[in-house]
Coordinates of C-alpha atoms and ligand atoms in Angstrom, one line a residue:
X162 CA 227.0 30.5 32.2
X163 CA 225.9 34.0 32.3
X164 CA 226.4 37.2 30.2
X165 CA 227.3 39.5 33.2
X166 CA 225.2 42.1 31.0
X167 CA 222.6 39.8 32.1
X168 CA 222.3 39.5 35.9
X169 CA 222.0 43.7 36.4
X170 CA 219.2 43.9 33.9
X171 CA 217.1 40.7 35.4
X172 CA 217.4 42.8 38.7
X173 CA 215.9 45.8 37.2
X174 CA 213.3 43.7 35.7
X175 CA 212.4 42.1 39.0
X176 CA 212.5 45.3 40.6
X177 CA 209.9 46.4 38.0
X178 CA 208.1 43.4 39.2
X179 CA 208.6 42.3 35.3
X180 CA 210.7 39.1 35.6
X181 CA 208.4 37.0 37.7
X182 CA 205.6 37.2 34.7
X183 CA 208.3 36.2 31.9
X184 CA 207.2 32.6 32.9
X185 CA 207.0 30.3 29.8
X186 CA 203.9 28.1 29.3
X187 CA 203.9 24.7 28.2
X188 CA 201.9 23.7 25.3
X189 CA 203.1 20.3 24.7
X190 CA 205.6 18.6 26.8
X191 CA 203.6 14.7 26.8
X192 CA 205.6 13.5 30.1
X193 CA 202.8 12.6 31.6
X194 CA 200.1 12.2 28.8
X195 CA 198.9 13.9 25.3
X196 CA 198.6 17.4 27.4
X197 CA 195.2 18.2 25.3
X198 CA 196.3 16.9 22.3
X199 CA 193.6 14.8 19.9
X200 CA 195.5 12.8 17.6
X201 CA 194.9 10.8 13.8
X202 CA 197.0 8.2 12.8
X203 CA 199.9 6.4 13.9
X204 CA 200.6 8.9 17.1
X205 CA 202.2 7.7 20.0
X206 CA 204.5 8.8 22.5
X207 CA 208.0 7.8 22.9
X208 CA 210.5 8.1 25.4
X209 CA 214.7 8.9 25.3
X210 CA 215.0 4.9 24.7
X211 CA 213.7 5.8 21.0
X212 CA 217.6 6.6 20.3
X213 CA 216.6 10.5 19.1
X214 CA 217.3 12.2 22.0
X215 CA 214.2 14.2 24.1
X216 CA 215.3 18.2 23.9
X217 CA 212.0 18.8 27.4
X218 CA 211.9 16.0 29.8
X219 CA 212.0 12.4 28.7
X220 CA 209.1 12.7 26.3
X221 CA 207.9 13.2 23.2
X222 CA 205.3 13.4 20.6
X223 CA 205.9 10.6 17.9
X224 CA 204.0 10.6 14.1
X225 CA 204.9 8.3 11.5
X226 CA 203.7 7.5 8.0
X227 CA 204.0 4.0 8.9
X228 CA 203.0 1.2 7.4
X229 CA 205.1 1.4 4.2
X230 CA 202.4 0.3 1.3
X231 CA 202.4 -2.4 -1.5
X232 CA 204.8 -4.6 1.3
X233 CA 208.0 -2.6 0.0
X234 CA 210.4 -3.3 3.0
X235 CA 207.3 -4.9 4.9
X236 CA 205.1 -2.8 7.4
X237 CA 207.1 -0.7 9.8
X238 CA 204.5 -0.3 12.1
X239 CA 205.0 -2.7 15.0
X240 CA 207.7 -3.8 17.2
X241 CA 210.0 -2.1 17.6
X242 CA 208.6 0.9 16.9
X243 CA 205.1 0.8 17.7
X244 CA 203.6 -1.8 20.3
X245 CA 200.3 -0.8 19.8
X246 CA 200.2 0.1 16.1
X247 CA 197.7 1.9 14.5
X248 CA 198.2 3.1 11.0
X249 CA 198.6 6.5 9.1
X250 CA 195.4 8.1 7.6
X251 CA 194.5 8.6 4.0
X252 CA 195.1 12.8 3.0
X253 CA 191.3 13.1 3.3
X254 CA 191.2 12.1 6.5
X255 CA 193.9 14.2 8.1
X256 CA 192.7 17.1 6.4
X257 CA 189.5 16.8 7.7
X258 CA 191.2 16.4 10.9
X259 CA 192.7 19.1 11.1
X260 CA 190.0 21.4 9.9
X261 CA 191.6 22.2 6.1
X262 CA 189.8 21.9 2.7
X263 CA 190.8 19.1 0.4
X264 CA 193.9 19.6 -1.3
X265 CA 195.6 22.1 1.3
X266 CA 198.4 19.7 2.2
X267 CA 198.7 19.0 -1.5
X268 CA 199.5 22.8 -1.8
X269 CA 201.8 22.4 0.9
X270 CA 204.1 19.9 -0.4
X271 CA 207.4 20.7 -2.0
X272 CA 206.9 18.3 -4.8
X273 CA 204.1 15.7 -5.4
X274 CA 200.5 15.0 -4.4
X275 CA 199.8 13.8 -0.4
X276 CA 199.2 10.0 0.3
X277 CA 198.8 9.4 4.0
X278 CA 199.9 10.7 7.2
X279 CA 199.8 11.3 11.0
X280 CA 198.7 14.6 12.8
X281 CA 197.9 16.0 16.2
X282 CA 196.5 19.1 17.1
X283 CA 195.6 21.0 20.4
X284 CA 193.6 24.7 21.5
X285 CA 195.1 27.0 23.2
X286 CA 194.7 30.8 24.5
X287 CA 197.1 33.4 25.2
X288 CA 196.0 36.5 26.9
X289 CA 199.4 38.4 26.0
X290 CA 201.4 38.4 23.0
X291 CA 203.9 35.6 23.0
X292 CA 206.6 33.7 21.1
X293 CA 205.6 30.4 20.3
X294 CA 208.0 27.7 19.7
X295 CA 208.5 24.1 19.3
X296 CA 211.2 21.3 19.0
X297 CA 211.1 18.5 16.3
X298 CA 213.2 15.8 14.7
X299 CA 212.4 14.5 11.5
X300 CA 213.7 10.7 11.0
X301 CA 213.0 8.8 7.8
X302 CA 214.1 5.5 5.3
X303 CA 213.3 7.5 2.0
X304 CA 216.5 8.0 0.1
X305 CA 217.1 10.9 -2.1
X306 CA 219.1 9.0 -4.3
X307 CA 217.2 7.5 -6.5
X308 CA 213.8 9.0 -5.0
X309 CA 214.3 12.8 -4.8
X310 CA 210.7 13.8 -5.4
X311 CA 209.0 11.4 -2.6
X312 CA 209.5 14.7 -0.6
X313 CA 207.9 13.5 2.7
X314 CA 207.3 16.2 5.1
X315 CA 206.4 18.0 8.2
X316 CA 204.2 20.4 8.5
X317 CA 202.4 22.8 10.9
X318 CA 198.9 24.5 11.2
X319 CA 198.1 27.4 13.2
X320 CA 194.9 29.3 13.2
X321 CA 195.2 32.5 10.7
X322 CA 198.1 30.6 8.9
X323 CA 196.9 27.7 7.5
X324 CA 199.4 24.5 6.3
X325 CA 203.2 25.6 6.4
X326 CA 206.0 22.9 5.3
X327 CA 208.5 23.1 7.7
X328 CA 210.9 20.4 6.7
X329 CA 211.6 17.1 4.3
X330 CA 213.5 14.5 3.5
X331 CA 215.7 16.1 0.8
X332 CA 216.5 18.8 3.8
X333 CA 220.0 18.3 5.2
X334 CA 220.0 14.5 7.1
X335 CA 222.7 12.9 9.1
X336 CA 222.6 9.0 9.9
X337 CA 220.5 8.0 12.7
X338 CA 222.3 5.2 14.0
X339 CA 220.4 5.2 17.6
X340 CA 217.3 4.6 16.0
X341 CA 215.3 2.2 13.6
X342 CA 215.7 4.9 10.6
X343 CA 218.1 5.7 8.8
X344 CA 218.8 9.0 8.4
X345 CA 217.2 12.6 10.9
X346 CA 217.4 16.3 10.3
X347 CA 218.3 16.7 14.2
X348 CA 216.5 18.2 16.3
X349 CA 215.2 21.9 15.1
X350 CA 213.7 24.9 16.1
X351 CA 209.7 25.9 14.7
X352 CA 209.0 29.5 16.0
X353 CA 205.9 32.0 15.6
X354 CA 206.8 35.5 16.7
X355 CA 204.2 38.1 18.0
X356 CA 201.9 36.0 18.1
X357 CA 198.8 38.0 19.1
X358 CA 196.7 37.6 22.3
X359 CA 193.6 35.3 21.8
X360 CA 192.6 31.3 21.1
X361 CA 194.3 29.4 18.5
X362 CA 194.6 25.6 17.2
X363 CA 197.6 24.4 16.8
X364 CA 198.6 20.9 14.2
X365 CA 201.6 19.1 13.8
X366 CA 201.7 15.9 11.4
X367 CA 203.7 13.9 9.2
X368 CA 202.8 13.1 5.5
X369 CA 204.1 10.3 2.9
X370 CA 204.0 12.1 -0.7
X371 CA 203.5 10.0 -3.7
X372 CA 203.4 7.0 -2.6
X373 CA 202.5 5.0 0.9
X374 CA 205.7 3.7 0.9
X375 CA 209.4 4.2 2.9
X376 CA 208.6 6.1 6.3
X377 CA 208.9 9.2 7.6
X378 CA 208.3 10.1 11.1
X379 CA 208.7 12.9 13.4
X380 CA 209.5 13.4 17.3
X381 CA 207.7 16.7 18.7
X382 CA 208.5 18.2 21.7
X383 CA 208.8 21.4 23.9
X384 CA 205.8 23.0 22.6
X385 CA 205.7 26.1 24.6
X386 CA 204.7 29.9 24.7
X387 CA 207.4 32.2 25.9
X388 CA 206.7 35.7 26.5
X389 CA 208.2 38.1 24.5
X390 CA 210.3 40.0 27.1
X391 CA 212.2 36.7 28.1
X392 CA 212.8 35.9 23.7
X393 CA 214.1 39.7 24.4
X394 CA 216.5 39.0 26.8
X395 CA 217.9 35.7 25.3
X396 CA 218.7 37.7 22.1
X397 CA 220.2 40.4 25.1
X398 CA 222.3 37.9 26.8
X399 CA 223.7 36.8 23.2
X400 CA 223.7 33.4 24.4
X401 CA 220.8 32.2 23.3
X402 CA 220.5 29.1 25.6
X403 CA 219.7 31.9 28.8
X404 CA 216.5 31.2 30.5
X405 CA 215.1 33.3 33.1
X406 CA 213.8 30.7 34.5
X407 CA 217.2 29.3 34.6
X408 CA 216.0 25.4 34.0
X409 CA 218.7 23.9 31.9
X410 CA 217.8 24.0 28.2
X411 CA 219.4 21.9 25.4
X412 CA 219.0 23.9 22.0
X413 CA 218.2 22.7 18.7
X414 CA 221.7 21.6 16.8
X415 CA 219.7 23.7 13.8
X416 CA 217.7 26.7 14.0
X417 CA 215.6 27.5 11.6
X418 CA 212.7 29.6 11.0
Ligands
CA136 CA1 209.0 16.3 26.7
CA137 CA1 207.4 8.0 2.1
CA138 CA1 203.0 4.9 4.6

């Protein structure tokens, strides 16, 4: 599928000698490893057999706030989720992690105080100005029924930004019936435009608010850098799902931000 706008203006560009540089960069993709990520907490990567679906390849970044506390519903961590479990991390420690002062992710969160979580965080440099963008699906057993202000939630860091919320449980959820939660946001789409040339940190994680209990995790995926002129031409092409590249590309079922 092609917007026949599309294919005259890619030849103009590669005339220009402009197409072959609109090249995307992967941040994070984890199909072979952690790609440079360090990681706190219970981090692991998981593979299209989770039941979430993998939007790059047939890997992902997994973060939980696994185990649940005071036994409520017994410790999630473990099979089947987690062979080789290692738990979340108090507040302090992620935050110390990930470089913040104490009480940033408190700031961060839509409702209570932070308890424990999971985070990962990489370096990177960009010599241009770029879009960058990543892919994540937030998967949890907290029910806003009776719970509404155990507001677990995923956040990033970026150097120059600080902690951003980017999604919680009392965000729209559909049933997760491929995987061992209940309920998942679907996979959605975290972008930073214009993002200026130079070296920057990124962090990802996964925090339990109020209490230790109920999990939430998150699947990350398809961190990557795009430059500018190819975001450009997929707003051109109207399409949104045109690469340049032209590698397939399954988009988010909810853009946002
Ligand atoms: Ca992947
Ligand atoms: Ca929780
Ligand atoms: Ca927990």
């Amino acid at each position: 599928m092609s917007n026949p706008l599309t294919r005259p203006l890619l030849a103009l560009l590669a005339t220009l000698g402009l197409a072959t540089s609109a090249q995307a960069t992967v941040v994070g993709g984890f199909e072979a490893g952690f790609d440079g990520f360090t990681t706190v907490g219970d981090v692991y990567r998981v593979d299209d057999s989770f039941g979430a679906g993998i939007p790059q390849g047939n890997w992902g970044l997994f973060m939980s706030t696994f185990p649940n506390g005071a036994g409520l519903l017994g410790p999630l961590t473990g099979t089947p989720i987690d062979q080789t479990a290692t738990p979340a991390v108090p507040v302090g420690t992620l935050e110390t992690f990930l470089g913040l002062t104490g009480g940033d992710l408190d700031a961060a969160s839509p409702t209570g105080a932070v308890v424990e979580g999971s985070a990962a965080q990489v370096a990177f440099t960009t010599t241009a100005t770029m879009t960058l963008r990543l892919e994540v699906i937030l998967l949890t057993n907290e029910t806003d029924a009776w719970a509404p202000a155990y507001t677990d939630f995923f956040f990033t860091t970026l150097t120059g930004e600080g902690v951003v919320e980017r999604t919680n449980v009392l965000d729209p959820l559909v049933a997760s019936p491929g995987t061992v939660f209940d309920r998942d946001t679907g996979w959605l789409l975290v972008e930073w435009v214009d993002l200026a040339p130079g070296t920057y940190t990124l962090g990802v994680g996964i925090v339990d608010v109020l209490d230790s209990d109920l999990g939430t995790a998150v699947i990350v995926d398809n961190i990557e850098l795009v430059p500018e002129l190819r975001v450009a031409l997929m707003l051109f092409a109207g399409l949104g799902g045109i690469w340049i590249a032209g590698s397939p590309h399954r988009g988010p079922r909810t853009p946002r931000r």
